[in-house]
């Protein structure tokens, strides 16, 4: 294990922010993390666990130890005639893991294709897209207590998953290093497997028709999701970004109804509990931010919810833009939009 000092994190975060870490290390196993904990000096440092850096905004250098989780491995741990439990180590790339499952005809996460980052970060915010969230297929995860090195198992109810939420963003913030994720998937190779393709979200059916898909397969669904995502989300390799900067706000029905009266075309997603989710991208576009360039930053031209780094933006420039956008949405609609991205 090599400890690097004053390490640049520019290529390790998808915003491409030029921040550095006082100390930096890559771990490939649980034992190597335990070795770190045994080092009293390093253990005393504040720690930041890093995956693919696709949901982080550095507004300053990190004055502590950045631990990049690179633990590899994917295996089937148990199976029945119709279902399979697949365990992936935290350092595996999320999209590569999705493709691994698709290649074996294991269904359940094809709608989550092309989400950047690592497996270990997926439960952090219960990643979701196109009508599916991790919680829908979650079996269990293993995590190391960052202070004691104890390995703890979490089941579905332990994780308190919600929309872009989990216990790891709240009660257990900065307390655990997730080392593996196990999902329960459907074996489509089995004639007895029952599976409903999730095609109701947004443009999926339209895109499948455009692609002239007559028979649904998980590969076709994945290809459709990839096509839709590539058409509106900027590729971080080309323009720095961290996906949706804000979460979509979920508002009370009375506020929603008064807004709908004023803005009858406002898109909206009624929730089971009576609240209504409103797309933050629409709110931000209505405030005039879509495609607007502010110095080195801006709100993207095809997806206003995605804030971008056009070149040499600092984390603070992006954060200042986010605060201005947040204020203008509050002023126009009376709604507070909250960041999805983890601001460091
Ligand atoms: P990082 O950014 O490295 O870390 C994110 C947070 O998790 C940090 O707080 C970090 O400390 C913590 N963390 C990371 N790994 C671990 C671990 N092993 N144990 C404990 N804590 C850990 N998200 C969606 O939900 N849906 C989308 O559709 C989506 N689309 C995106 C599109 C683009 C173009 C981009 C750039 C991002 C998108 N995201 C989306 C956000 C992001 O990809 C996900 O949140 C992803 O899971 C982050 O993974 P990461 O490995 O990059 O995490
Ligand atoms: N919209 C606008 N203007 C915009 C952007 C969107 O009017 O600039 C409208 C669209 O026309 C549509 C609605 O807002 O009516 C929703 O847009 P979209 O389907 O693009 O989804 P989103 O709500 O903006 C969410 C997630 C994405 C996820 C997609 C698909 C959040 C915060 N974002 O985006 O996740 O990929 O749905 O499921 O929930 C991420 O978390 O980083 C992310 C990219």
Short mmCIF file of C-alpha atoms and ligand atoms in Angstrom, two decimals:
data_model
loop_
_atom_site.label_atom_id
_atom_site.label_comp_id
_atom_site.label_asym_id
_atom_site.label_seq_id
_atom_site.Cartn_x
_atom_site.Cartn_y
_atom_site.Cartn_z
CA UNK A 1 0.00 0.00 0.00
CA UNK A 2 1.53 3.28 -1.04
CA UNK A 3 0.59 6.41 0.90
CA UNK A 4 0.91 9.47 -1.35
CA UNK A 5 1.14 12.96 0.07
CA UNK A 6 -0.26 16.12 -1.48
CA UNK A 7 -2.04 14.07 -4.11
CA UNK A 8 -3.93 15.87 -6.88
CA UNK A 9 -7.56 14.69 -7.09
CA UNK A 10 -8.26 16.46 -10.41
CA UNK A 11 -8.52 13.26 -12.44
CA UNK A 12 -10.33 11.48 -9.61
CA UNK A 13 -13.50 13.60 -9.55
CA UNK A 14 -15.82 13.94 -12.55
CA UNK A 15 -16.25 17.70 -12.02
CA UNK A 16 -12.49 17.87 -12.72
CA UNK A 17 -11.88 20.17 -9.76
CA UNK A 18 -8.24 20.81 -9.01
CA UNK A 19 -8.23 19.88 -5.32
CA UNK A 20 -5.66 17.82 -3.45
CA UNK A 21 -5.53 15.40 -0.53
CA UNK A 22 -3.00 15.70 2.30
CA UNK A 23 -2.67 11.89 2.17
CA UNK A 24 -4.04 9.43 -0.40
CA UNK A 25 -4.14 5.66 -0.56
CA UNK A 26 -5.78 3.00 -2.73
CA UNK A 27 -6.99 -0.14 -0.99
CA UNK A 28 -7.55 -3.50 -2.70
CA UNK A 29 -8.73 -5.57 0.26
CA UNK A 30 -10.37 -5.41 3.67
CA UNK A 31 -7.03 -6.29 5.25
CA UNK A 32 -5.28 -3.32 3.68
CA UNK A 33 -7.90 -1.01 5.26
CA UNK A 34 -7.33 -2.68 8.63
CA UNK A 35 -3.60 -2.08 8.18
CA UNK A 36 -4.35 1.63 7.78
CA UNK A 37 -6.35 1.66 10.98
CA UNK A 38 -3.41 0.07 12.80
CA UNK A 39 -1.29 3.10 11.91
CA UNK A 40 -2.08 5.47 14.80
CA UNK A 41 -1.02 8.62 12.95
CA UNK A 42 -3.03 7.85 9.82
CA UNK A 43 -6.00 6.62 11.82
CA UNK A 44 -6.18 9.96 13.60
CA UNK A 45 -6.62 11.81 10.28
CA UNK A 46 -10.10 12.78 9.01
CA UNK A 47 -10.99 10.28 6.28
CA UNK A 48 -12.84 10.56 2.99
CA UNK A 49 -13.84 7.40 1.13
CA UNK A 50 -13.60 7.88 -2.62
CA UNK A 51 -15.15 5.76 -5.34
CA UNK A 52 -15.37 7.17 -8.85
CA UNK A 53 -15.71 10.77 -7.61
CA UNK A 54 -18.91 11.25 -9.65
CA UNK A 55 -21.07 12.61 -6.86
CA UNK A 56 -18.63 14.94 -5.11
CA UNK A 57 -17.80 18.64 -5.29
CA UNK A 58 -14.49 19.69 -3.74
CA UNK A 59 -14.67 23.32 -2.56
CA UNK A 60 -11.32 22.98 -0.79
CA UNK A 61 -8.36 20.65 -0.48
CA UNK A 62 -8.99 17.63 1.75
CA UNK A 63 -6.94 18.02 4.92
CA UNK A 64 -6.78 14.34 5.81
CA UNK A 65 -6.61 10.85 4.31
CA UNK A 66 -8.50 10.04 1.11
CA UNK A 67 -9.06 6.28 0.82
CA UNK A 68 -9.90 5.15 -2.70
CA UNK A 69 -11.82 1.93 -2.56
CA UNK A 70 -10.56 -0.39 -5.32
CA UNK A 71 -11.60 -3.75 -3.80
CA UNK A 72 -12.36 -6.04 -6.79
CA UNK A 73 -14.57 -9.09 -7.37
CA UNK A 74 -18.01 -10.26 -8.49
CA UNK A 75 -19.47 -13.66 -7.52
CA UNK A 76 -22.74 -15.54 -7.28
CA UNK A 77 -23.18 -16.43 -3.61
CA UNK A 78 -26.44 -18.40 -3.84
CA UNK A 79 -29.17 -19.23 -6.30
CA UNK A 80 -32.49 -20.93 -6.69
CA UNK A 81 -34.22 -22.03 -9.84
CA UNK A 82 -35.43 -18.49 -10.56
CA UNK A 83 -33.31 -16.09 -8.50
CA UNK A 84 -29.65 -15.37 -7.94
CA UNK A 85 -27.76 -13.43 -5.27
CA UNK A 86 -24.83 -11.61 -6.83
CA UNK A 87 -22.19 -10.08 -4.58
CA UNK A 88 -20.01 -7.31 -6.00
CA UNK A 89 -17.07 -5.74 -4.24
CA UNK A 90 -17.17 -1.99 -3.70
CA UNK A 91 -14.33 -1.13 -6.08
CA UNK A 92 -16.01 -2.61 -9.17
CA UNK A 93 -17.27 -0.06 -11.71
CA UNK A 94 -21.06 0.19 -11.45
CA UNK A 95 -21.78 0.09 -15.20
CA UNK A 96 -19.35 -2.80 -15.75
CA UNK A 97 -21.22 -4.68 -13.02
CA UNK A 98 -24.55 -3.99 -14.77
CA UNK A 99 -23.10 -5.34 -18.03
CA UNK A 100 -21.77 -8.42 -16.21
CA UNK A 101 -25.32 -9.17 -14.99
CA UNK A 102 -26.88 -8.53 -18.40
CA UNK A 103 -24.38 -10.90 -20.07
CA UNK A 104 -25.59 -13.68 -17.71
CA UNK A 105 -29.27 -12.83 -18.20
CA UNK A 106 -29.68 -11.70 -14.57
CA UNK A 107 -32.45 -9.11 -14.57
CA UNK A 108 -33.13 -6.19 -12.23
CA UNK A 109 -30.55 -3.46 -12.75
CA UNK A 110 -30.59 -2.92 -16.52
CA UNK A 111 -32.46 0.40 -16.06
CA UNK A 112 -29.47 1.57 -14.00
CA UNK A 113 -27.09 1.28 -16.97
CA UNK A 114 -24.42 3.91 -17.54
CA UNK A 115 -24.56 5.47 -14.06
CA UNK A 116 -20.93 6.42 -13.36
CA UNK A 117 -19.04 5.47 -10.21
CA UNK A 118 -18.33 2.37 -8.17
CA UNK A 119 -20.51 -0.35 -6.66
CA UNK A 120 -19.63 0.77 -3.11
CA UNK A 121 -21.21 4.19 -3.55
CA UNK A 122 -24.44 2.87 -5.09
CA UNK A 123 -26.21 2.24 -1.75
CA UNK A 124 -25.01 5.58 -0.34
CA UNK A 125 -27.74 7.49 -2.12
CA UNK A 126 -29.80 4.49 -3.27
CA UNK A 127 -28.95 5.27 -6.89
CA UNK A 128 -31.92 5.41 -9.18
CA UNK A 129 -32.88 5.95 -12.80
CA UNK A 130 -35.69 5.15 -15.21
CA UNK A 131 -38.05 3.79 -12.56
CA UNK A 132 -35.61 1.55 -10.65
CA UNK A 133 -33.63 2.11 -7.44
CA UNK A 134 -31.05 -0.08 -5.70
CA UNK A 135 -33.51 -0.74 -2.91
CA UNK A 136 -35.76 -2.66 -5.36
CA UNK A 137 -33.18 -5.45 -5.75
CA UNK A 138 -31.14 -5.02 -2.58
CA UNK A 139 -30.24 -8.16 -0.59
CA UNK A 140 -27.54 -6.99 1.86
CA UNK A 141 -24.28 -5.09 2.12
CA UNK A 142 -21.13 -5.42 4.16
CA UNK A 143 -19.37 -2.41 5.61
CA UNK A 144 -16.35 -1.81 7.81
CA UNK A 145 -16.63 0.48 10.79
CA UNK A 146 -14.11 3.20 9.93
CA UNK A 147 -12.97 3.57 13.54
CA UNK A 148 -12.87 -0.04 14.76
CA UNK A 149 -12.46 -2.08 11.57
CA UNK A 150 -15.43 -4.27 12.58
CA UNK A 151 -17.26 -5.86 9.60
CA UNK A 152 -21.03 -5.27 9.83
CA UNK A 153 -23.86 -6.64 7.65
CA UNK A 154 -26.82 -4.40 6.77
CA UNK A 155 -30.12 -5.76 5.50
CA UNK A 156 -32.78 -3.79 3.62
CA UNK A 157 -34.50 -2.32 6.66
CA UNK A 158 -31.15 -1.34 8.28
CA UNK A 159 -30.31 0.90 5.32
CA UNK A 160 -33.35 3.24 5.56
CA UNK A 161 -33.36 3.76 1.81
CA UNK A 162 -35.35 6.66 0.41
CA UNK A 163 -35.20 8.83 -2.70
CA UNK A 164 -31.43 9.51 -3.00
CA UNK A 165 -31.15 8.71 0.70
CA UNK A 166 -29.79 6.05 3.05
CA UNK A 167 -28.66 5.69 6.64
CA UNK A 168 -25.07 6.23 5.38
CA UNK A 169 -25.86 9.87 4.54
CA UNK A 170 -27.35 10.52 8.00
CA UNK A 171 -26.95 8.53 11.26
CA UNK A 172 -23.92 6.67 9.92
CA UNK A 173 -22.37 9.49 7.93
CA UNK A 174 -18.57 9.06 7.68
CA UNK A 175 -18.74 5.96 9.89
CA UNK A 176 -18.64 3.07 7.42
CA UNK A 177 -16.65 1.92 4.44
CA UNK A 178 -18.97 -0.17 2.28
CA UNK A 179 -17.00 -3.18 1.04
CA UNK A 180 -19.59 -5.24 -0.84
CA UNK A 181 -23.12 -5.12 -2.15
CA UNK A 182 -25.35 -8.16 -2.71
CA UNK A 183 -28.37 -7.94 -4.99
CA UNK A 184 -31.22 -10.36 -5.60
CA UNK A 185 -31.76 -10.67 -9.36
CA UNK A 186 -34.08 -12.70 -11.56
CA UNK A 187 -32.68 -15.54 -13.68
CA UNK A 188 -34.30 -15.00 -17.04
CA UNK A 189 -32.76 -18.26 -18.28
CA UNK A 190 -35.25 -20.10 -16.07
CA UNK A 191 -38.59 -20.84 -17.76
CA UNK A 192 -40.25 -20.42 -14.35
CA UNK A 193 -38.89 -16.92 -13.70
CA UNK A 194 -41.50 -14.16 -13.58
CA UNK A 195 -40.19 -10.74 -14.50
CA UNK A 196 -41.77 -7.43 -15.43
CA UNK A 197 -39.60 -5.21 -17.62
CA UNK A 198 -39.79 -1.65 -16.30
CA UNK A 199 -40.56 0.40 -19.35
CA UNK A 200 -43.09 2.97 -18.06
CA UNK A 201 -40.59 5.77 -17.27
CA UNK A 202 -40.24 8.68 -19.69
CA UNK A 203 -39.01 7.89 -23.18
CA UNK A 204 -38.22 4.19 -22.76
CA UNK A 205 -41.04 2.65 -24.82
CA UNK A 206 -40.71 5.35 -27.46
CA UNK A 207 -36.95 4.71 -27.70
CA UNK A 208 -37.43 0.92 -27.89
CA UNK A 209 -39.87 1.49 -30.75
CA UNK A 210 -37.39 3.80 -32.48
CA UNK A 211 -34.76 1.06 -32.07
CA UNK A 212 -37.25 -1.35 -33.69
CA UNK A 213 -37.16 -3.71 -30.73
CA UNK A 214 -40.03 -6.19 -31.04
CA UNK A 215 -39.16 -8.48 -28.16
CA UNK A 216 -38.06 -7.02 -24.83
CA UNK A 217 -34.74 -8.23 -23.43
CA UNK A 218 -32.66 -6.73 -20.63
CA UNK A 219 -29.94 -5.96 -23.18
CA UNK A 220 -32.44 -4.01 -25.33
CA UNK A 221 -33.67 -2.11 -22.27
CA UNK A 222 -30.11 -1.30 -21.25
CA UNK A 223 -29.32 -0.08 -24.79
CA UNK A 224 -32.43 2.14 -24.74
CA UNK A 225 -31.46 3.65 -21.38
CA UNK A 226 -27.91 4.24 -22.64
CA UNK A 227 -29.30 5.94 -25.77
CA UNK A 228 -31.58 8.27 -23.78
CA UNK A 229 -28.92 9.13 -21.21
CA UNK A 230 -26.28 9.83 -23.87
CA UNK A 231 -28.65 12.23 -25.63
CA UNK A 232 -29.16 14.50 -22.64
CA UNK A 233 -26.51 14.00 -19.98
CA UNK A 234 -23.08 15.50 -20.71
CA UNK A 235 -20.21 12.98 -20.68
CA UNK A 236 -17.91 13.91 -17.75
CA UNK A 237 -14.90 12.95 -19.89
CA UNK A 238 -15.85 15.85 -22.18
CA UNK A 239 -17.43 18.39 -19.77
CA UNK A 240 -16.91 18.12 -16.02
CA UNK A 241 -20.11 17.42 -14.07
CA UNK A 242 -21.58 15.22 -11.34
CA UNK A 243 -24.98 14.42 -12.86
CA UNK A 244 -28.01 16.05 -11.23
CA UNK A 245 -26.67 18.68 -8.86
CA UNK A 246 -29.93 18.95 -6.91
CA UNK A 247 -32.55 16.42 -5.87
CA UNK A 248 -36.04 16.81 -7.29
CA UNK A 249 -38.12 18.50 -4.58
CA UNK A 250 -41.09 16.64 -3.13
CA UNK A 251 -43.75 19.15 -2.07
CA UNK A 252 -47.08 19.19 -0.22
CA UNK A 253 -50.21 18.76 -2.35
CA UNK A 254 -51.60 22.24 -1.52
CA UNK A 255 -48.39 23.97 -2.66
CA UNK A 256 -48.34 21.81 -5.79
CA UNK A 257 -51.95 22.68 -6.62
CA UNK A 258 -51.38 26.40 -6.26
CA UNK A 259 -48.30 26.16 -8.50
CA UNK A 260 -50.14 24.05 -11.09
CA UNK A 261 -52.84 26.71 -11.24
CA UNK A 262 -50.16 29.27 -12.16
CA UNK A 263 -48.04 26.91 -14.33
CA UNK A 264 -50.45 24.35 -15.89
CA UNK A 265 -47.67 22.70 -17.94
CA UNK A 266 -45.47 21.99 -14.92
CA UNK A 267 -44.33 18.32 -15.07
CA UNK A 268 -45.09 16.43 -11.86
CA UNK A 269 -44.96 12.97 -10.31
CA UNK A 270 -47.58 12.27 -7.60
CA UNK A 271 -46.15 10.14 -4.76
CA UNK A 272 -47.96 7.36 -2.87
CA UNK A 273 -48.12 9.47 0.32
CA UNK A 274 -49.94 12.37 -1.39
CA UNK A 275 -46.87 14.57 -1.88
CA UNK A 276 -45.79 15.51 -5.40
CA UNK A 277 -42.30 15.38 -6.91
CA UNK A 278 -41.48 18.26 -9.25
CA UNK A 279 -38.48 18.07 -11.58
CA UNK A 280 -35.83 20.52 -10.40
CA UNK A 281 -34.56 20.72 -14.00
CA UNK A 282 -37.88 22.28 -15.06
CA UNK A 283 -37.87 24.75 -12.13
CA UNK A 284 -34.28 25.78 -12.94
CA UNK A 285 -35.08 26.16 -16.64
CA UNK A 286 -38.08 28.38 -15.80
CA UNK A 287 -35.71 30.61 -13.83
CA UNK A 288 -33.71 31.18 -17.02
CA UNK A 289 -30.60 29.18 -16.14
CA UNK A 290 -30.69 26.48 -18.82
CA UNK A 291 -27.63 26.80 -21.09
CA UNK A 292 -26.49 29.94 -19.25
CA UNK A 293 -22.71 30.24 -18.93
CA UNK A 294 -21.38 31.94 -15.78
CA UNK A 295 -17.59 32.31 -15.91
CA UNK A 296 -16.20 28.77 -16.11
CA UNK A 297 -19.47 27.18 -15.05
CA UNK A 298 -23.10 26.94 -16.03
CA UNK A 299 -26.30 24.91 -16.15
CA UNK A 300 -26.09 22.48 -19.06
CA UNK A 301 -27.94 23.25 -22.29
CA UNK A 302 -29.81 19.93 -22.55
CA UNK A 303 -30.33 19.30 -18.80
CA UNK A 304 -30.53 22.37 -16.56
CA UNK A 305 -30.18 20.22 -13.43
CA UNK A 306 -26.62 19.35 -14.39
CA UNK A 307 -24.10 22.03 -13.41
CA UNK A 308 -20.91 21.89 -15.43
CA UNK A 309 -17.27 22.87 -15.36
CA UNK A 310 -16.39 24.35 -18.77
CA UNK A 311 -12.68 24.32 -18.02
CA UNK A 312 -10.93 25.67 -15.02
CA UNK A 313 -13.78 26.23 -12.59
CA UNK A 314 -13.02 25.99 -8.91
CA UNK A 315 -15.34 24.11 -6.59
CA UNK A 316 -16.36 27.41 -5.04
CA UNK A 317 -17.39 28.86 -8.40
CA UNK A 318 -19.69 25.89 -8.95
CA UNK A 319 -21.00 26.08 -5.40
CA UNK A 320 -21.70 29.83 -5.77
CA UNK A 321 -23.64 29.15 -8.97
CA UNK A 322 -25.59 26.42 -7.14
CA UNK A 323 -26.48 28.88 -4.35
CA UNK A 324 -27.69 31.48 -6.87
CA UNK A 325 -29.82 28.88 -8.66
CA UNK A 326 -31.21 27.64 -5.36
CA UNK A 327 -32.16 31.20 -4.35
CA UNK A 328 -33.84 32.01 -7.67
CA UNK A 329 -35.98 28.84 -7.49
CA UNK A 330 -36.93 29.78 -3.94
CA UNK A 331 -37.85 33.33 -5.01
CA UNK A 332 -39.94 32.27 -8.01
CA UNK A 333 -41.64 29.10 -6.73
CA UNK A 334 -41.24 29.17 -2.94
CA UNK A 335 -39.48 25.78 -3.15
CA UNK A 336 -36.10 24.97 -1.64
CA UNK A 337 -34.09 22.63 -3.83
CA UNK A 338 -31.40 20.68 -1.97
CA UNK A 339 -28.08 19.39 -3.34
CA UNK A 340 -27.76 15.74 -4.28
CA UNK A 341 -24.01 16.11 -4.74
CA UNK A 342 -21.80 15.68 -1.64
CA UNK A 343 -20.09 19.03 -1.07
CA UNK A 344 -16.66 18.74 0.58
P1 LIG B 1 -18.13 9.13 -5.11
O1 LIG B 1 -18.50 10.37 -5.83
O2 LIG B 1 -16.71 8.75 -5.09
O3 LIG B 1 -18.66 9.23 -3.62
C1 LIG B 1 -19.98 9.66 -3.35
C2 LIG B 1 -20.23 9.58 -1.84
O4 LIG B 1 -20.19 8.24 -1.40
C3 LIG B 1 -19.15 10.31 -1.01
O5 LIG B 1 -19.77 10.82 0.14
C4 LIG B 1 -18.19 9.19 -0.65
O6 LIG B 1 -17.45 9.48 0.54
C5 LIG B 1 -19.14 8.03 -0.45
N1 LIG B 1 -18.56 6.72 -0.78
C6 LIG B 1 -18.08 6.32 -1.98
N2 LIG B 1 -17.71 5.03 -1.91
C7 LIG B 1 -17.98 4.61 -0.66
C8 LIG B 1 -17.81 3.37 0.03
N3 LIG B 1 -17.30 2.29 -0.56
N4 LIG B 1 -18.18 3.30 1.34
C9 LIG B 1 -18.69 4.39 1.96
N5 LIG B 1 -18.86 5.58 1.37
C10 LIG B 1 -18.52 5.69 0.08
N6 LIG B 1 -26.85 9.00 -9.65
C11 LIG B 1 -28.07 8.39 -9.64
O7 LIG B 1 -28.56 7.98 -8.58
N7 LIG B 1 -28.77 8.23 -10.80
C12 LIG B 1 -28.33 8.65 -11.99
O8 LIG B 1 -28.99 8.49 -13.01
C13 LIG B 1 -27.04 9.29 -12.04
N8 LIG B 1 -26.54 9.77 -13.20
C14 LIG B 1 -25.34 10.39 -13.23
C15 LIG B 1 -24.87 10.86 -14.45
C16 LIG B 1 -23.62 11.49 -14.53
C17 LIG B 1 -23.13 11.99 -15.87
C18 LIG B 1 -22.86 11.66 -13.36
C19 LIG B 1 -21.51 12.31 -13.43
C20 LIG B 1 -23.34 11.22 -12.12
C21 LIG B 1 -24.59 10.58 -12.04
N9 LIG B 1 -25.12 10.11 -10.83
C22 LIG B 1 -26.33 9.46 -10.81
C23 LIG B 1 -24.41 10.33 -9.56
C24 LIG B 1 -23.31 9.29 -9.26
O9 LIG B 1 -22.86 8.64 -10.42
C25 LIG B 1 -23.78 8.23 -8.27
O10 LIG B 1 -24.18 8.83 -7.07
C26 LIG B 1 -22.69 7.19 -7.97
O11 LIG B 1 -23.22 6.14 -7.19
C27 LIG B 1 -21.48 7.78 -7.25
O12 LIG B 1 -20.48 6.80 -7.25
P2 LIG B 1 -18.95 7.17 -7.02
O13 LIG B 1 -18.21 5.88 -6.86
O14 LIG B 1 -18.47 8.06 -8.08
O15 LIG B 1 -19.03 7.92 -5.63
N1 LIG B 2 -36.85 19.06 -17.57
C1 LIG B 2 -36.96 20.34 -18.03
N2 LIG B 2 -35.81 21.05 -18.24
C2 LIG B 2 -34.60 20.53 -18.01
C3 LIG B 2 -34.48 19.23 -17.52
C4 LIG B 2 -35.63 18.49 -17.30
O1 LIG B 2 -38.06 20.84 -18.27
O2 LIG B 2 -33.61 21.23 -18.25
C5 LIG B 2 -38.08 18.25 -17.40
C6 LIG B 2 -38.17 17.16 -18.47
O3 LIG B 2 -38.76 17.63 -19.65
C7 LIG B 2 -39.02 16.12 -17.78
C8 LIG B 2 -38.64 16.27 -16.31
O4 LIG B 2 -38.04 17.56 -16.17
O5 LIG B 2 -40.38 16.44 -17.91
C9 LIG B 2 -37.71 15.18 -15.79
O6 LIG B 2 -36.51 15.18 -16.55
P1 LIG B 2 -35.59 13.86 -16.70
O7 LIG B 2 -36.43 12.71 -17.14
O8 LIG B 2 -34.41 14.24 -17.52
O9 LIG B 2 -35.17 13.49 -15.25
P2 LIG B 2 -34.68 14.33 -13.99
O10 LIG B 2 -35.80 14.35 -13.00
O11 LIG B 2 -34.10 15.63 -14.39
C10 LIG B 2 -33.87 12.24 -12.68
C11 LIG B 2 -32.67 11.88 -11.86
C12 LIG B 2 -31.54 11.41 -12.76
C13 LIG B 2 -32.02 10.18 -13.52
C14 LIG B 2 -33.24 10.56 -14.35
C15 LIG B 2 -33.86 9.36 -15.04
C16 LIG B 2 -32.76 13.20 -9.85
C17 LIG B 2 -32.23 14.35 -9.09
N3 LIG B 2 -32.26 13.01 -11.05
O12 LIG B 2 -33.51 13.37 -13.47
O13 LIG B 2 -30.44 11.05 -11.96
O14 LIG B 2 -31.01 9.69 -14.37
O15 LIG B 2 -34.26 11.13 -13.48
O16 LIG B 2 -34.45 8.55 -14.08
O17 LIG B 2 -33.63 12.48 -9.35
C18 LIG B 2 -28.50 11.90 -10.89
O18 LIG B 2 -29.03 11.59 -9.82
O19 LIG B 2 -27.33 12.39 -10.95
C19 LIG B 2 -29.23 11.68 -12.13
C20 LIG B 2 -28.75 12.03 -13.32
#
